[in-house]
Amino acid sequence: MNKPNSPPKPKPTQSNPSSTALKTIGNIFGASTEIPNEGKFILIYGPPGEGKTTFASQFPKPIFLITHGETGIHSAKRLKLAEQDIPVIELPKLFEKITVGTGHPAWDKVISTLETFANKQHDRKTLVIDTLSGLESICFQHCASLDFDGDMKSRGQDCWNHYASGPRKAAEVYWQNEFLNKCIDAIRKGLNIVLIGHSSLRLQASPNGPDYQMYNIELSNKILTYTNKVLHHIWFFGRNQEFATEQGTKKRKVKAEARFVGLMSETWYVAKNWDNIQDPVEAGSSAKETYERIAKLIKI
């Protein structure tokens, strides 16, 4: 007697082992493979008059936070080099005599502005802070007020100048843990922060030849180190000059010059970028043109 044919057994479904592993890893670690849509964290610096402020005003929907005495954005707006409707927040000036135990109101304003900016309950896309050296002075006075009885001159045990205790604490507790962390919060939400700094020429020791002059960012070493770690870009605004000696004299005059933005370090200035752009960008005839040239290389 013939046995009836038994129905075919269903084939086991095959899963993608790598997909399963990824889901498992995600479940265990709370990990994600998504790439966040972050904003840009940029520091621009250079000698005075190189167009840093007008360049920063070209970023998407900027708002300026300026330290006392910095009038660059006002001048740019007055000369119609920047949009007239750019809002500007002016910080209180430095203490003439540091108030003990209160902190500096300008520092509190910086932190609250960053918090408001990160909340995104506004139409601004870029916060420009002008200048870094002014902000550093505010940070130092804020720290001295809260932690050193307002005294930035004494050198005794546990005083401001005892093995740079004051600047070190200001950099670690207030600059890094407060200011930079607030900046990172805003960047992670897709907003931009542009820091404007001054430059200073310093003699650089060379192990392979004569020492040479180099443009550096005008910040204390500790604060610069913490800031550099989290920046996406550092851009140097400068100019190449060609000199000629007048015939029959020893006088030299500029024969030709070309302004540029350095995006990667050279022997005479510091710069960096996360987009692996090796060559400097020639400055245009206006801040808008310079910005457009860089924006073609770097998505802002």
Short mmCIF file of N, CA and C in Angstrom, two decimals, residues 11-147:
data_model
loop_
_atom_site.label_atom_id
_atom_site.label_comp_id
_atom_site.label_asym_id
_atom_site.label_seq_id
_atom_site.Cartn_x
_atom_site.Cartn_y
_atom_site.Cartn_z
N LYS A 11 11.40 25.45 4.77
CA LYS A 11 12.83 25.76 4.91
C LYS A 11 13.03 26.81 6.00
N PRO A 12 14.04 26.59 6.81
CA PRO A 12 14.30 27.59 7.87
C PRO A 12 14.67 28.94 7.26
N THR A 13 14.10 29.99 7.83
CA THR A 13 14.42 31.33 7.33
C THR A 13 15.84 31.70 7.73
N GLN A 14 16.55 32.34 6.82
CA GLN A 14 17.92 32.72 7.09
C GLN A 14 17.96 34.20 7.47
N SER A 15 18.60 34.46 8.54
CA SER A 15 18.74 35.86 8.97
C SER A 15 20.14 36.34 8.64
N ASN A 16 20.26 37.65 8.54
CA ASN A 16 21.57 38.24 8.29
C ASN A 16 22.34 38.30 9.59
N PRO A 17 23.40 37.46 9.74
CA PRO A 17 24.11 37.40 11.02
C PRO A 17 24.66 38.76 11.44
N SER A 18 25.19 39.51 10.46
CA SER A 18 25.78 40.80 10.83
C SER A 18 24.71 41.77 11.31
N SER A 19 23.50 41.73 10.66
CA SER A 19 22.41 42.60 11.07
C SER A 19 21.96 42.26 12.48
N THR A 20 21.84 40.95 12.76
CA THR A 20 21.45 40.52 14.11
C THR A 20 22.47 40.96 15.13
N ALA A 21 23.75 40.82 14.76
CA ALA A 21 24.80 41.20 15.70
C ALA A 21 24.75 42.69 16.01
N LEU A 22 24.49 43.48 14.94
CA LEU A 22 24.41 44.92 15.16
C LEU A 22 23.26 45.28 16.08
N LYS A 23 22.10 44.63 15.87
CA LYS A 23 20.95 44.91 16.73
C LYS A 23 21.26 44.52 18.17
N THR A 24 21.96 43.40 18.33
CA THR A 24 22.31 42.97 19.68
C THR A 24 23.23 43.97 20.34
N ILE A 25 24.24 44.37 19.57
CA ILE A 25 25.18 45.35 20.12
C ILE A 25 24.45 46.64 20.49
N GLY A 26 23.55 47.09 19.60
CA GLY A 26 22.79 48.30 19.89
C GLY A 26 21.95 48.17 21.13
N ASN A 27 21.33 47.00 21.30
CA ASN A 27 20.50 46.79 22.48
C ASN A 27 21.31 46.77 23.75
N ILE A 28 22.50 46.19 23.68
CA ILE A 28 23.33 46.08 24.89
C ILE A 28 23.94 47.42 25.27
N PHE A 29 24.53 48.13 24.28
CA PHE A 29 25.29 49.33 24.57
C PHE A 29 24.51 50.62 24.34
N GLY A 30 23.32 50.52 23.79
CA GLY A 30 22.60 51.74 23.44
C GLY A 30 23.30 52.49 22.32
N ALA A 31 24.00 51.74 21.44
CA ALA A 31 24.78 52.35 20.37
C ALA A 31 23.91 52.69 19.18
N SER A 32 24.42 53.52 18.31
CA SER A 32 23.71 53.91 17.09
C SER A 32 24.70 54.04 15.95
N THR A 33 24.28 53.68 14.75
CA THR A 33 25.13 53.84 13.56
C THR A 33 24.81 55.13 12.81
N GLU A 34 23.87 55.92 13.31
CA GLU A 34 23.51 57.16 12.64
C GLU A 34 24.60 58.21 12.80
N ILE A 35 24.80 59.01 11.76
CA ILE A 35 25.76 60.10 11.82
C ILE A 35 25.01 61.38 12.18
N PRO A 36 25.32 62.00 13.32
CA PRO A 36 24.56 63.19 13.73
C PRO A 36 24.81 64.36 12.78
N ASN A 37 23.81 65.19 12.63
CA ASN A 37 23.90 66.38 11.79
C ASN A 37 24.38 67.54 12.64
N GLU A 38 25.69 67.57 12.89
CA GLU A 38 26.25 68.58 13.78
C GLU A 38 26.55 69.88 13.03
N GLY A 39 26.63 70.95 13.81
CA GLY A 39 27.08 72.22 13.26
C GLY A 39 28.59 72.28 13.24
N LYS A 40 29.14 73.44 12.93
CA LYS A 40 30.58 73.65 12.85
C LYS A 40 31.07 74.44 14.06
N PHE A 41 32.23 74.03 14.58
CA PHE A 41 32.89 74.73 15.68
C PHE A 41 34.21 75.24 15.14
N ILE A 42 34.30 76.56 14.91
CA ILE A 42 35.40 77.15 14.15
C ILE A 42 36.05 78.28 14.93
N LEU A 43 37.38 78.34 14.88
CA LEU A 43 38.12 79.48 15.41
C LEU A 43 38.83 80.16 14.25
N ILE A 44 38.64 81.46 14.10
CA ILE A 44 39.36 82.23 13.09
C ILE A 44 40.20 83.28 13.81
N TYR A 45 41.45 83.45 13.34
CA TYR A 45 42.34 84.39 14.02
C TYR A 45 43.31 84.97 13.01
N GLY A 46 44.01 86.01 13.41
CA GLY A 46 44.99 86.66 12.55
C GLY A 46 45.23 88.08 13.01
N PRO A 47 46.13 88.80 12.35
CA PRO A 47 46.40 90.19 12.71
C PRO A 47 45.18 91.07 12.50
N PRO A 48 45.15 92.24 13.11
CA PRO A 48 44.03 93.16 12.92
C PRO A 48 43.91 93.58 11.45
N GLY A 49 42.67 93.83 11.03
CA GLY A 49 42.43 94.37 9.70
C GLY A 49 42.39 93.36 8.58
N GLU A 50 42.36 92.08 8.90
CA GLU A 50 42.34 91.05 7.85
C GLU A 50 40.92 90.60 7.49
N GLY A 51 39.90 91.22 8.07
CA GLY A 51 38.53 90.92 7.68
C GLY A 51 37.87 89.77 8.41
N LYS A 52 38.35 89.46 9.60
CA LYS A 52 37.80 88.32 10.35
C LYS A 52 36.34 88.54 10.74
N THR A 53 36.03 89.73 11.24
CA THR A 53 34.68 90.00 11.72
C THR A 53 33.68 90.05 10.56
N THR A 54 34.04 90.73 9.47
CA THR A 54 33.13 90.78 8.33
C THR A 54 32.95 89.40 7.71
N PHE A 55 34.01 88.60 7.73
CA PHE A 55 33.89 87.22 7.24
C PHE A 55 32.91 86.43 8.11
N ALA A 56 33.05 86.55 9.44
CA ALA A 56 32.17 85.81 10.36
C ALA A 56 30.72 86.22 10.18
N SER A 57 30.49 87.47 9.78
CA SER A 57 29.11 87.95 9.60
C SER A 57 28.42 87.31 8.40
N GLN A 58 29.18 86.58 7.57
CA GLN A 58 28.60 85.94 6.39
C GLN A 58 28.02 84.55 6.70
N PHE A 59 28.28 84.04 7.89
CA PHE A 59 27.76 82.72 8.25
C PHE A 59 26.23 82.77 8.32
N PRO A 60 25.57 81.62 8.22
CA PRO A 60 24.10 81.61 8.22
C PRO A 60 23.51 82.22 9.49
N LYS A 61 22.64 83.20 9.33
CA LYS A 61 21.86 83.84 10.40
C LYS A 61 22.68 84.03 11.68
N PRO A 62 23.67 84.92 11.64
CA PRO A 62 24.54 85.09 12.81
C PRO A 62 23.94 85.97 13.90
N ILE A 63 24.39 85.74 15.11
CA ILE A 63 24.19 86.65 16.24
C ILE A 63 25.56 86.82 16.88
N PHE A 64 25.94 88.06 17.20
CA PHE A 64 27.26 88.34 17.74
C PHE A 64 27.20 88.53 19.25
N LEU A 65 28.17 87.94 19.95
CA LEU A 65 28.38 88.15 21.38
C LEU A 65 29.76 88.77 21.51
N ILE A 66 29.83 90.05 21.89
CA ILE A 66 31.11 90.77 21.86
C ILE A 66 31.53 91.20 23.26
N THR A 67 32.84 91.12 23.50
CA THR A 67 33.39 91.60 24.76
C THR A 67 33.53 93.12 24.71
N HIS A 68 33.63 93.72 25.89
CA HIS A 68 33.67 95.18 25.99
C HIS A 68 34.82 95.76 25.17
N GLY A 69 34.51 96.73 24.32
CA GLY A 69 35.53 97.40 23.52
C GLY A 69 35.70 96.84 22.12
N GLU A 70 35.08 95.71 21.83
CA GLU A 70 35.16 95.14 20.48
C GLU A 70 34.06 95.75 19.61
N THR A 71 34.45 96.55 18.67
CA THR A 71 33.47 97.30 17.87
C THR A 71 33.45 96.88 16.40
N GLY A 72 34.13 95.78 16.08
CA GLY A 72 34.27 95.37 14.68
C GLY A 72 32.95 95.18 13.97
N ILE A 73 31.99 94.50 14.61
CA ILE A 73 30.72 94.24 13.94
C ILE A 73 29.93 95.54 13.76
N HIS A 74 30.03 96.46 14.71
CA HIS A 74 29.35 97.74 14.55
C HIS A 74 29.93 98.52 13.36
N SER A 75 31.27 98.50 13.24
CA SER A 75 31.91 99.19 12.11
C SER A 75 31.51 98.55 10.79
N ALA A 76 31.46 97.20 10.77
CA ALA A 76 31.09 96.49 9.54
C ALA A 76 29.66 96.83 9.13
N LYS A 77 28.76 96.92 10.09
CA LYS A 77 27.38 97.27 9.78
C LYS A 77 27.28 98.73 9.32
N ARG A 78 28.05 99.59 9.97
CA ARG A 78 28.03 101.01 9.62
C ARG A 78 28.51 101.23 8.19
N LEU A 79 29.52 100.43 7.76
CA LEU A 79 30.08 100.55 6.42
C LEU A 79 29.34 99.68 5.41
N LYS A 80 28.25 99.04 5.88
CA LYS A 80 27.44 98.17 5.02
C LYS A 80 28.22 96.97 4.49
N LEU A 81 29.18 96.51 5.30
CA LEU A 81 29.93 95.30 4.97
C LEU A 81 29.29 94.07 5.62
N ALA A 82 28.32 94.31 6.49
CA ALA A 82 27.57 93.24 7.14
C ALA A 82 26.10 93.64 7.15
N GLU A 83 25.24 92.65 7.21
CA GLU A 83 23.80 92.91 7.21
C GLU A 83 23.41 93.76 8.43
N GLN A 84 22.51 94.72 8.21
CA GLN A 84 22.13 95.65 9.27
C GLN A 84 21.33 95.01 10.39
N ASP A 85 20.65 93.88 10.09
CA ASP A 85 19.76 93.29 11.08
C ASP A 85 20.43 92.21 11.93
N ILE A 86 21.77 92.11 11.88
CA ILE A 86 22.47 91.13 12.72
C ILE A 86 22.37 91.59 14.18
N PRO A 87 21.79 90.77 15.07
CA PRO A 87 21.71 91.16 16.47
C PRO A 87 23.06 91.05 17.17
N VAL A 88 23.30 91.96 18.11
CA VAL A 88 24.58 92.02 18.82
C VAL A 88 24.32 92.09 20.32
N ILE A 89 25.00 91.22 21.08
CA ILE A 89 24.93 91.23 22.54
C ILE A 89 26.27 91.74 23.06
N GLU A 90 26.26 92.83 23.81
CA GLU A 90 27.49 93.40 24.36
C GLU A 90 27.64 92.98 25.82
N LEU A 91 28.80 92.46 26.16
CA LEU A 91 29.06 91.99 27.53
C LEU A 91 29.54 93.13 28.42
N PRO A 92 29.26 93.04 29.71
CA PRO A 92 29.78 94.06 30.65
C PRO A 92 31.31 94.06 30.64
N LYS A 93 31.89 95.21 30.99
CA LYS A 93 33.34 95.34 30.98
C LYS A 93 33.98 94.63 32.16
N LEU A 94 35.28 94.48 32.11
CA LEU A 94 36.02 93.83 33.18
C LEU A 94 35.93 94.64 34.47
N PHE A 95 36.06 93.95 35.60
CA PHE A 95 36.12 94.62 36.90
C PHE A 95 37.36 95.50 36.96
N GLU A 96 37.22 96.70 37.52
CA GLU A 96 38.40 97.48 37.89
C GLU A 96 38.96 96.94 39.20
N LYS A 97 38.06 96.61 40.10
CA LYS A 97 38.43 95.90 41.32
C LYS A 97 37.49 94.71 41.43
N ILE A 98 38.06 93.51 41.50
CA ILE A 98 37.25 92.29 41.44
C ILE A 98 36.37 92.16 42.68
N THR A 99 35.08 91.99 42.45
CA THR A 99 34.13 91.77 43.55
C THR A 99 34.28 90.34 44.06
N VAL A 100 34.34 90.18 45.36
CA VAL A 100 34.58 88.86 45.95
C VAL A 100 33.28 88.06 46.05
N GLY A 101 33.32 86.83 45.57
CA GLY A 101 32.24 85.88 45.81
C GLY A 101 31.04 85.96 44.88
N THR A 102 31.07 86.89 43.93
CA THR A 102 29.90 87.05 43.05
C THR A 102 30.08 86.45 41.67
N GLY A 103 31.34 86.22 41.29
CA GLY A 103 31.61 85.88 39.91
C GLY A 103 31.50 87.13 39.04
N HIS A 104 31.74 86.98 37.74
CA HIS A 104 31.63 88.13 36.84
C HIS A 104 30.32 88.04 36.06
N PRO A 105 29.53 89.10 36.04
CA PRO A 105 28.24 89.06 35.33
C PRO A 105 28.39 88.77 33.84
N ALA A 106 29.52 89.17 33.25
CA ALA A 106 29.73 88.90 31.83
C ALA A 106 29.86 87.40 31.58
N TRP A 107 30.52 86.69 32.49
CA TRP A 107 30.65 85.23 32.33
C TRP A 107 29.28 84.55 32.45
N ASP A 108 28.50 84.98 33.41
CA ASP A 108 27.14 84.43 33.56
C ASP A 108 26.32 84.69 32.30
N LYS A 109 26.53 85.86 31.68
CA LYS A 109 25.80 86.20 30.45
C LYS A 109 26.23 85.30 29.30
N VAL A 110 27.51 85.00 29.21
CA VAL A 110 28.01 84.10 28.17
C VAL A 110 27.36 82.73 28.30
N ILE A 111 27.35 82.18 29.51
CA ILE A 111 26.80 80.84 29.73
C ILE A 111 25.30 80.82 29.46
N SER A 112 24.58 81.82 29.92
CA SER A 112 23.13 81.85 29.69
C SER A 112 22.81 82.04 28.20
N THR A 113 23.65 82.82 27.49
CA THR A 113 23.45 83.01 26.05
C THR A 113 23.64 81.69 25.31
N LEU A 114 24.67 80.93 25.69
CA LEU A 114 24.91 79.63 25.06
C LEU A 114 23.75 78.67 25.32
N GLU A 115 23.21 78.70 26.53
CA GLU A 115 22.07 77.84 26.86
C GLU A 115 20.85 78.22 26.02
N THR A 116 20.58 79.51 25.91
CA THR A 116 19.45 79.97 25.10
C THR A 116 19.66 79.63 23.63
N PHE A 117 20.88 79.81 23.15
CA PHE A 117 21.21 79.49 21.76
C PHE A 117 20.99 78.01 21.48
N ALA A 118 21.42 77.13 22.39
CA ALA A 118 21.29 75.69 22.20
C ALA A 118 19.84 75.23 22.25
N ASN A 119 18.96 76.00 22.92
CA ASN A 119 17.55 75.61 23.01
C ASN A 119 16.80 75.75 21.69
N LYS A 120 17.36 76.54 20.76
CA LYS A 120 16.83 76.66 19.39
C LYS A 120 15.43 77.27 19.32
N GLN A 121 15.05 78.05 20.34
CA GLN A 121 13.76 78.74 20.29
C GLN A 121 13.94 80.11 19.65
N HIS A 122 14.57 80.13 18.47
CA HIS A 122 14.90 81.38 17.79
C HIS A 122 15.23 81.04 16.34
N ASP A 123 15.54 82.06 15.54
CA ASP A 123 15.83 81.82 14.13
C ASP A 123 17.32 81.90 13.80
N ARG A 124 18.19 82.02 14.83
CA ARG A 124 19.62 82.16 14.58
C ARG A 124 20.27 80.79 14.34
N LYS A 125 21.30 80.76 13.49
CA LYS A 125 22.01 79.52 13.17
C LYS A 125 23.48 79.54 13.59
N THR A 126 24.04 80.75 13.78
CA THR A 126 25.46 80.88 14.09
C THR A 126 25.67 81.88 15.22
N LEU A 127 26.41 81.47 16.24
CA LEU A 127 26.81 82.38 17.31
C LEU A 127 28.27 82.73 17.11
N VAL A 128 28.55 84.03 16.95
CA VAL A 128 29.92 84.52 16.78
C VAL A 128 30.36 85.17 18.08
N ILE A 129 31.50 84.74 18.64
CA ILE A 129 32.02 85.30 19.88
C ILE A 129 33.30 86.07 19.56
N ASP A 130 33.32 87.35 19.86
CA ASP A 130 34.40 88.26 19.51
C ASP A 130 34.77 89.09 20.76
N THR A 131 35.93 88.93 21.36
CA THR A 131 37.03 88.06 20.97
C THR A 131 37.36 87.08 22.09
N LEU A 132 38.19 86.08 21.73
CA LEU A 132 38.57 85.06 22.70
C LEU A 132 39.43 85.59 23.82
N SER A 133 40.37 86.47 23.52
CA SER A 133 41.24 86.99 24.57
C SER A 133 40.43 87.79 25.59
N GLY A 134 39.43 88.53 25.12
CA GLY A 134 38.55 89.25 26.04
C GLY A 134 37.74 88.30 26.89
N LEU A 135 37.27 87.20 26.29
CA LEU A 135 36.50 86.20 27.04
C LEU A 135 37.38 85.50 28.07
N GLU A 136 38.63 85.25 27.71
CA GLU A 136 39.56 84.63 28.67
C GLU A 136 39.76 85.52 29.89
N SER A 137 39.90 86.82 29.69
CA SER A 137 40.07 87.75 30.82
C SER A 137 38.85 87.73 31.72
N ILE A 138 37.66 87.65 31.13
CA ILE A 138 36.43 87.55 31.92
C ILE A 138 36.42 86.26 32.73
N CYS A 139 36.82 85.16 32.09
CA CYS A 139 36.86 83.86 32.77
C CYS A 139 37.81 83.91 33.97
N PHE A 140 38.97 84.54 33.79
CA PHE A 140 39.95 84.64 34.88
C PHE A 140 39.37 85.44 36.05
N GLN A 141 38.75 86.58 35.75
CA GLN A 141 38.18 87.39 36.83
C GLN A 141 37.02 86.67 37.52
N HIS A 142 36.24 85.94 36.75
CA HIS A 142 35.13 85.16 37.31
C HIS A 142 35.67 84.13 38.31
N CYS A 143 36.70 83.41 37.91
CA CYS A 143 37.32 82.41 38.78
C CYS A 143 37.95 83.05 40.01
N ALA A 144 38.66 84.17 39.81
CA ALA A 144 39.30 84.86 40.93
C ALA A 144 38.27 85.33 41.94
N SER A 145 37.14 85.81 41.47
CA SER A 145 36.08 86.28 42.35
C SER A 145 35.52 85.15 43.21
N LEU A 146 35.28 84.00 42.60
CA LEU A 146 34.61 82.90 43.30
C LEU A 146 35.56 82.05 44.13
N ASP A 147 36.82 81.93 43.70
CA ASP A 147 37.71 80.94 44.31
C ASP A 147 38.98 81.50 44.92
#
